[in-house]
C-alpha cells in the first residue's frame, strides 16, 4: 500500500538498507529506523500516539529517585514508610493537588473521625483542583 511517495510497507527502506554497509553512518540510521518501523507506522496512523515517551519518563524519574533515596532510610520499615509517603506525594502531584496541603487536610480529616466508608473522598483524584 502506498500513500504518495511514502511506502507504508517499508519497501524503500528495505531496498536502501540492503544497498548500504551496515557499519556506515547511514547504515546504522537505516537499521535504527527498521527496528522502530512498527512504532513509526503506529505514530503515523494514529494521531493520539506521542512521538516520544519523554513526558512519561519525566514523571517516572521522580518516583525512581524517591525509591533510590529509600535505600538510605536506615531500616526496612523506614524504607517502606518512605516509599508510601513518596507514592502519596507523587500521586497528589500527578492529580494537580499540592501535596503538603492535601496530606495535612487528609490526616486532619482522619484524626477528627472522617468515616472509613467515605475514605475515597480524601483521595487526591477526588479533591477539586484550582483548574477544575
Short mmCIF file of N, CA and C in Angstrom, two decimals:
data_model
loop_
_atom_site.label_atom_id
_atom_site.label_comp_id
_atom_site.label_asym_id
_atom_site.label_seq_id
_atom_site.Cartn_x
_atom_site.Cartn_y
_atom_site.Cartn_z
N UNK A 1 0.85 -1.17 0.00
CA UNK A 1 0.00 0.00 0.00
C UNK A 1 0.90 1.23 0.00
N UNK A 2 0.51 2.24 -0.73
CA UNK A 2 1.34 3.42 -0.88
C UNK A 2 0.51 4.67 -0.70
N UNK A 3 1.05 5.64 0.05
CA UNK A 3 0.40 6.93 0.18
C UNK A 3 1.35 7.97 -0.37
N UNK A 4 1.15 8.39 -1.59
CA UNK A 4 2.06 9.33 -2.23
C UNK A 4 3.40 8.66 -2.46
N UNK A 5 4.47 9.29 -1.98
CA UNK A 5 5.81 8.75 -2.18
C UNK A 5 6.27 7.89 -1.02
N UNK A 6 5.49 7.81 0.05
CA UNK A 6 5.87 7.01 1.22
C UNK A 6 5.29 5.62 1.09
N UNK A 7 6.13 4.61 1.12
CA UNK A 7 5.67 3.24 1.07
C UNK A 7 5.39 2.77 2.48
N UNK A 8 4.14 2.49 2.78
CA UNK A 8 3.76 2.06 4.12
C UNK A 8 4.34 0.68 4.43
N UNK A 9 4.60 -0.12 3.41
CA UNK A 9 5.14 -1.46 3.65
C UNK A 9 6.64 -1.43 3.96
N UNK A 10 7.30 -0.31 3.71
CA UNK A 10 8.72 -0.21 4.03
C UNK A 10 9.63 -0.75 2.94
N UNK A 11 9.11 -0.93 1.72
CA UNK A 11 9.92 -1.50 0.63
C UNK A 11 11.16 -0.64 0.36
N UNK A 12 11.00 0.67 0.29
CA UNK A 12 12.14 1.55 0.00
C UNK A 12 13.21 1.40 1.08
N UNK A 13 12.77 1.37 2.34
CA UNK A 13 13.70 1.22 3.45
C UNK A 13 14.48 -0.09 3.33
N UNK A 14 13.79 -1.15 3.02
CA UNK A 14 14.46 -2.46 2.87
C UNK A 14 15.46 -2.44 1.73
N UNK A 15 15.08 -1.82 0.62
CA UNK A 15 15.99 -1.75 -0.53
C UNK A 15 17.24 -0.95 -0.20
N UNK A 16 17.08 0.20 0.43
CA UNK A 16 18.23 1.04 0.78
C UNK A 16 19.10 0.37 1.82
N UNK A 17 18.47 -0.27 2.76
CA UNK A 17 19.21 -0.95 3.82
C UNK A 17 20.08 -2.06 3.24
N UNK A 18 19.58 -2.74 2.21
CA UNK A 18 20.33 -3.82 1.56
C UNK A 18 21.51 -3.27 0.75
N UNK A 19 21.44 -2.03 0.27
CA UNK A 19 22.48 -1.44 -0.57
C UNK A 19 23.62 -0.80 0.22
N UNK A 20 23.35 -0.45 1.47
CA UNK A 20 24.30 0.33 2.25
C UNK A 20 25.01 -0.57 3.27
N UNK A 21 26.28 -0.29 3.51
CA UNK A 21 27.03 -1.04 4.51
C UNK A 21 26.40 -0.82 5.89
N UNK A 22 26.13 -1.91 6.62
CA UNK A 22 25.50 -1.76 7.93
C UNK A 22 26.40 -1.03 8.93
N UNK A 23 27.70 -0.98 8.67
CA UNK A 23 28.63 -0.31 9.59
C UNK A 23 28.76 1.18 9.30
N UNK A 24 28.23 1.62 8.16
CA UNK A 24 28.31 3.04 7.83
C UNK A 24 27.33 3.83 8.68
N UNK A 25 27.53 5.14 8.74
CA UNK A 25 26.63 6.00 9.50
C UNK A 25 25.20 5.88 8.97
N UNK A 26 25.05 5.93 7.65
CA UNK A 26 23.72 5.79 7.05
C UNK A 26 23.14 4.41 7.33
N UNK A 27 23.97 3.38 7.26
CA UNK A 27 23.52 2.01 7.54
C UNK A 27 23.00 1.87 8.96
N UNK A 28 23.69 2.52 9.90
CA UNK A 28 23.24 2.49 11.30
C UNK A 28 21.90 3.19 11.45
N UNK A 29 21.73 4.31 10.77
CA UNK A 29 20.46 5.05 10.86
C UNK A 29 19.31 4.26 10.22
N UNK A 30 19.59 3.64 9.09
CA UNK A 30 18.55 2.83 8.44
C UNK A 30 18.17 1.63 9.32
N UNK A 31 19.16 1.04 9.99
CA UNK A 31 18.88 -0.08 10.90
C UNK A 31 18.02 0.39 12.07
N UNK A 32 18.31 1.59 12.56
CA UNK A 32 17.51 2.16 13.66
C UNK A 32 16.06 2.34 13.22
N UNK A 33 15.87 2.90 12.03
CA UNK A 33 14.50 3.10 11.51
C UNK A 33 13.81 1.75 11.36
N UNK A 34 14.52 0.76 10.84
CA UNK A 34 13.92 -0.56 10.64
C UNK A 34 13.49 -1.18 11.97
N UNK A 35 14.32 -0.99 13.02
CA UNK A 35 13.98 -1.54 14.34
C UNK A 35 12.72 -0.89 14.91
N UNK A 36 12.49 0.37 14.57
CA UNK A 36 11.36 1.11 15.13
C UNK A 36 10.23 1.32 14.12
N UNK A 37 10.25 0.54 13.04
CA UNK A 37 9.28 0.72 11.95
C UNK A 37 7.84 0.58 12.43
N UNK A 38 7.55 -0.45 13.22
CA UNK A 38 6.17 -0.67 13.67
C UNK A 38 5.67 0.52 14.49
N UNK A 39 6.51 1.02 15.38
CA UNK A 39 6.13 2.18 16.19
C UNK A 39 5.91 3.41 15.33
N UNK A 40 6.76 3.59 14.32
CA UNK A 40 6.61 4.73 13.40
C UNK A 40 5.28 4.64 12.66
N UNK A 41 4.93 3.46 12.20
CA UNK A 41 3.67 3.27 11.48
C UNK A 41 2.48 3.56 12.40
N UNK A 42 2.58 3.12 13.65
CA UNK A 42 1.51 3.39 14.61
C UNK A 42 1.38 4.90 14.84
N UNK A 43 2.52 5.59 15.00
CA UNK A 43 2.51 7.04 15.20
C UNK A 43 1.88 7.75 14.00
N UNK A 44 2.22 7.32 12.79
CA UNK A 44 1.68 7.96 11.59
C UNK A 44 0.19 7.68 11.39
N UNK A 45 -0.27 6.51 11.84
CA UNK A 45 -1.66 6.11 11.62
C UNK A 45 -2.61 6.66 12.68
N UNK A 46 -2.11 6.92 13.88
CA UNK A 46 -2.98 7.31 15.00
C UNK A 46 -2.46 8.60 15.62
N UNK A 47 -3.17 9.69 15.43
CA UNK A 47 -2.74 10.99 15.91
C UNK A 47 -2.67 11.12 17.42
N UNK A 48 -3.22 10.16 18.16
CA UNK A 48 -3.16 10.21 19.62
C UNK A 48 -1.84 9.71 20.17
N UNK A 49 -1.08 9.01 19.35
CA UNK A 49 0.18 8.42 19.80
C UNK A 49 1.25 9.50 19.86
N UNK A 50 1.93 9.59 21.01
CA UNK A 50 3.01 10.57 21.18
C UNK A 50 4.23 10.13 20.39
N UNK A 51 4.99 11.10 19.89
CA UNK A 51 6.19 10.78 19.13
C UNK A 51 7.27 10.17 20.03
N UNK A 52 7.33 10.62 21.27
CA UNK A 52 8.32 10.08 22.20
C UNK A 52 7.64 9.84 23.55
N UNK A 53 8.38 9.24 24.46
CA UNK A 53 7.82 8.95 25.78
C UNK A 53 8.43 9.84 26.84
N UNK A 54 8.95 11.00 26.46
CA UNK A 54 9.61 11.89 27.42
C UNK A 54 8.69 12.31 28.56
N UNK A 55 7.43 12.61 28.27
CA UNK A 55 6.53 13.06 29.33
C UNK A 55 6.34 11.97 30.39
N UNK A 56 6.20 10.74 29.96
CA UNK A 56 6.05 9.62 30.90
C UNK A 56 7.36 9.39 31.64
N UNK A 57 8.48 9.42 30.92
CA UNK A 57 9.77 9.21 31.55
C UNK A 57 10.06 10.27 32.60
N UNK A 58 9.68 11.51 32.35
CA UNK A 58 9.89 12.58 33.32
C UNK A 58 9.06 12.36 34.58
N UNK A 59 7.85 11.86 34.44
CA UNK A 59 7.02 11.57 35.61
C UNK A 59 7.59 10.41 36.42
N UNK A 60 8.04 9.37 35.74
CA UNK A 60 8.56 8.18 36.41
C UNK A 60 9.92 8.46 37.05
N UNK A 61 10.69 9.37 36.48
CA UNK A 61 12.02 9.67 37.01
C UNK A 61 11.96 10.10 38.48
N UNK A 62 11.00 10.96 38.83
CA UNK A 62 10.86 11.41 40.21
C UNK A 62 10.55 10.27 41.16
N UNK A 63 9.69 9.37 40.71
CA UNK A 63 9.34 8.22 41.55
C UNK A 63 10.55 7.32 41.72
N UNK A 64 11.32 7.11 40.65
CA UNK A 64 12.51 6.27 40.74
C UNK A 64 13.56 6.89 41.67
N UNK A 65 13.72 8.20 41.63
CA UNK A 65 14.66 8.86 42.53
C UNK A 65 14.23 8.70 43.98
N UNK A 66 12.94 8.83 44.25
CA UNK A 66 12.43 8.63 45.61
C UNK A 66 12.69 7.20 46.07
N UNK A 67 12.50 6.26 45.17
CA UNK A 67 12.75 4.86 45.52
C UNK A 67 14.22 4.64 45.86
N UNK A 68 15.13 5.27 45.09
CA UNK A 68 16.55 5.15 45.39
C UNK A 68 16.88 5.78 46.73
N UNK A 69 16.27 6.92 47.04
CA UNK A 69 16.51 7.56 48.33
C UNK A 69 16.06 6.68 49.48
N UNK A 70 15.03 5.87 49.28
CA UNK A 70 14.53 4.99 50.33
C UNK A 70 15.56 3.93 50.71
N UNK A 71 16.51 3.65 49.83
CA UNK A 71 17.55 2.68 50.15
C UNK A 71 18.40 3.14 51.33
N UNK A 72 18.42 4.45 51.58
CA UNK A 72 19.24 5.01 52.63
C UNK A 72 18.42 5.37 53.86
N UNK A 73 17.24 4.80 53.99
CA UNK A 73 16.35 5.12 55.11
C UNK A 73 16.84 4.52 56.42
N UNK A 74 17.77 3.57 56.38
CA UNK A 74 18.35 3.02 57.59
C UNK A 74 17.72 1.73 58.07
N UNK A 75 16.52 1.43 57.63
CA UNK A 75 15.84 0.22 58.10
C UNK A 75 14.77 -0.14 57.09
N UNK A 76 14.44 -1.41 57.00
CA UNK A 76 13.42 -1.84 56.04
C UNK A 76 12.08 -1.15 56.26
N UNK A 77 11.69 -1.02 57.53
CA UNK A 77 10.41 -0.36 57.82
C UNK A 77 10.46 1.12 57.45
N UNK A 78 11.61 1.75 57.68
CA UNK A 78 11.77 3.16 57.30
C UNK A 78 11.68 3.33 55.79
N UNK A 79 12.29 2.40 55.07
CA UNK A 79 12.24 2.45 53.60
C UNK A 79 10.81 2.24 53.11
N UNK A 80 10.09 1.33 53.74
CA UNK A 80 8.69 1.09 53.34
C UNK A 80 7.84 2.33 53.62
N UNK A 81 8.06 2.96 54.77
CA UNK A 81 7.31 4.18 55.09
C UNK A 81 7.65 5.29 54.10
N UNK A 82 8.94 5.43 53.78
CA UNK A 82 9.38 6.43 52.80
C UNK A 82 8.68 6.18 51.45
N UNK A 83 8.64 4.92 51.05
CA UNK A 83 8.01 4.56 49.78
C UNK A 83 6.53 4.92 49.76
N UNK A 84 5.84 4.68 50.88
CA UNK A 84 4.42 5.02 50.95
C UNK A 84 4.20 6.52 50.84
N UNK A 85 4.99 7.28 51.59
CA UNK A 85 4.85 8.74 51.56
C UNK A 85 5.19 9.28 50.16
N UNK A 86 6.29 8.78 49.57
CA UNK A 86 6.69 9.23 48.23
C UNK A 86 5.59 8.92 47.22
N UNK A 87 4.95 7.76 47.36
CA UNK A 87 3.86 7.39 46.46
C UNK A 87 2.67 8.34 46.60
N UNK A 88 2.33 8.66 47.85
CA UNK A 88 1.23 9.60 48.09
C UNK A 88 1.54 10.98 47.51
N UNK A 89 2.76 11.45 47.72
CA UNK A 89 3.15 12.78 47.23
C UNK A 89 3.11 12.83 45.71
N UNK A 90 3.67 11.81 45.05
CA UNK A 90 3.69 11.80 43.58
C UNK A 90 2.28 11.64 43.01
N UNK A 91 1.43 10.87 43.70
CA UNK A 91 0.05 10.72 43.24
C UNK A 91 -0.69 12.05 43.32
N UNK A 92 -0.45 12.78 44.41
CA UNK A 92 -1.07 14.11 44.53
C UNK A 92 -0.60 15.02 43.40
N UNK A 93 0.71 15.03 43.14
CA UNK A 93 1.25 15.87 42.07
C UNK A 93 0.64 15.51 40.72
N UNK A 94 0.56 14.21 40.44
CA UNK A 94 0.00 13.77 39.15
C UNK A 94 -1.45 14.19 38.98
N UNK A 95 -2.14 14.40 40.10
CA UNK A 95 -3.54 14.82 40.05
C UNK A 95 -3.71 16.32 40.21
N UNK A 96 -2.61 17.07 40.15
CA UNK A 96 -2.68 18.53 40.22
C UNK A 96 -3.03 19.07 41.59
N UNK A 97 -2.73 18.30 42.64
CA UNK A 97 -3.04 18.69 44.01
C UNK A 97 -1.73 19.01 44.73
N UNK A 98 -1.69 20.12 45.47
CA UNK A 98 -0.49 20.48 46.22
C UNK A 98 -0.30 19.45 47.35
N UNK A 99 0.81 18.69 47.34
CA UNK A 99 0.97 17.56 48.24
C UNK A 99 0.90 17.90 49.73
N UNK A 100 1.59 18.94 50.18
CA UNK A 100 1.61 19.23 51.61
C UNK A 100 0.20 19.58 52.11
N UNK A 101 -0.47 20.45 51.41
CA UNK A 101 -1.83 20.86 51.82
C UNK A 101 -2.77 19.66 51.82
N UNK A 102 -2.65 18.81 50.80
CA UNK A 102 -3.53 17.63 50.72
C UNK A 102 -3.24 16.66 51.86
N UNK A 103 -1.96 16.36 52.11
CA UNK A 103 -1.62 15.43 53.20
C UNK A 103 -2.10 15.98 54.54
N UNK A 104 -1.88 17.26 54.78
CA UNK A 104 -2.29 17.89 56.04
C UNK A 104 -3.81 17.78 56.21
N UNK A 105 -4.56 18.15 55.18
CA UNK A 105 -6.02 18.10 55.25
C UNK A 105 -6.52 16.66 55.42
N UNK A 106 -5.89 15.73 54.73
CA UNK A 106 -6.30 14.33 54.80
C UNK A 106 -6.04 13.76 56.19
N UNK A 107 -4.86 13.99 56.73
CA UNK A 107 -4.53 13.48 58.06
C UNK A 107 -5.41 14.12 59.13
N UNK A 108 -5.70 15.42 58.99
CA UNK A 108 -6.60 16.08 59.93
C UNK A 108 -8.01 15.49 59.85
N UNK A 109 -8.48 15.22 58.64
CA UNK A 109 -9.81 14.64 58.47
C UNK A 109 -9.88 13.25 59.11
N UNK A 110 -8.84 12.45 58.93
CA UNK A 110 -8.81 11.11 59.52
C UNK A 110 -8.77 11.22 61.05
N UNK A 111 -7.94 12.15 61.56
CA UNK A 111 -7.79 12.33 63.01
C UNK A 111 -9.08 12.82 63.67
N UNK A 112 -9.89 13.55 62.92
CA UNK A 112 -11.13 14.08 63.50
C UNK A 112 -12.34 13.19 63.21
N UNK A 113 -12.07 11.97 62.73
CA UNK A 113 -13.15 11.00 62.62
C UNK A 113 -13.81 10.86 61.27
N UNK A 114 -13.13 11.22 60.19
CA UNK A 114 -13.72 11.01 58.85
C UNK A 114 -14.07 9.52 58.72
N UNK A 115 -15.28 9.20 58.30
CA UNK A 115 -15.69 7.78 58.25
C UNK A 115 -14.91 6.97 57.21
N UNK A 116 -14.51 5.76 57.62
CA UNK A 116 -13.80 4.86 56.71
C UNK A 116 -14.61 4.55 55.46
N UNK A 117 -15.92 4.53 55.59
CA UNK A 117 -16.78 4.20 54.45
C UNK A 117 -16.73 5.28 53.36
N UNK A 118 -16.19 6.48 53.71
CA UNK A 118 -16.10 7.57 52.74
C UNK A 118 -14.65 7.99 52.49
N UNK A 119 -13.72 7.06 52.70
CA UNK A 119 -12.30 7.37 52.56
C UNK A 119 -11.95 7.78 51.13
N UNK A 120 -12.72 7.30 50.15
CA UNK A 120 -12.45 7.65 48.75
C UNK A 120 -12.58 9.15 48.51
N UNK A 121 -13.33 9.86 49.35
CA UNK A 121 -13.47 11.31 49.21
C UNK A 121 -12.15 12.04 49.48
N UNK A 122 -11.24 11.39 50.19
CA UNK A 122 -9.98 12.02 50.57
C UNK A 122 -8.85 11.75 49.58
N UNK A 123 -9.07 10.89 48.62
CA UNK A 123 -8.01 10.55 47.67
C UNK A 123 -7.70 11.73 46.75
N UNK A 124 -6.46 11.85 46.29
CA UNK A 124 -6.06 13.03 45.52
C UNK A 124 -6.91 13.30 44.28
N UNK A 125 -7.38 12.27 43.61
CA UNK A 125 -8.16 12.49 42.39
C UNK A 125 -9.59 12.90 42.70
N UNK A 126 -9.98 12.88 43.99
CA UNK A 126 -11.31 13.33 44.38
C UNK A 126 -11.32 14.78 44.86
N UNK A 127 -10.13 15.35 45.04
CA UNK A 127 -10.01 16.71 45.54
C UNK A 127 -10.15 17.68 44.38
N UNK A 128 -11.04 18.67 44.49
CA UNK A 128 -11.14 19.66 43.40
C UNK A 128 -9.87 20.49 43.33
N UNK A 129 -9.37 20.69 42.11
CA UNK A 129 -8.17 21.50 41.92
C UNK A 129 -8.56 22.90 41.52
N UNK A 130 -7.61 23.81 41.57
CA UNK A 130 -7.90 25.20 41.22
C UNK A 130 -8.27 25.35 39.75
N UNK A 131 -7.84 24.39 38.89
CA UNK A 131 -8.16 24.47 37.46
C UNK A 131 -9.49 23.83 37.13
N UNK A 132 -10.14 23.14 38.12
CA UNK A 132 -11.43 22.48 37.87
C UNK A 132 -12.56 23.46 37.98
#
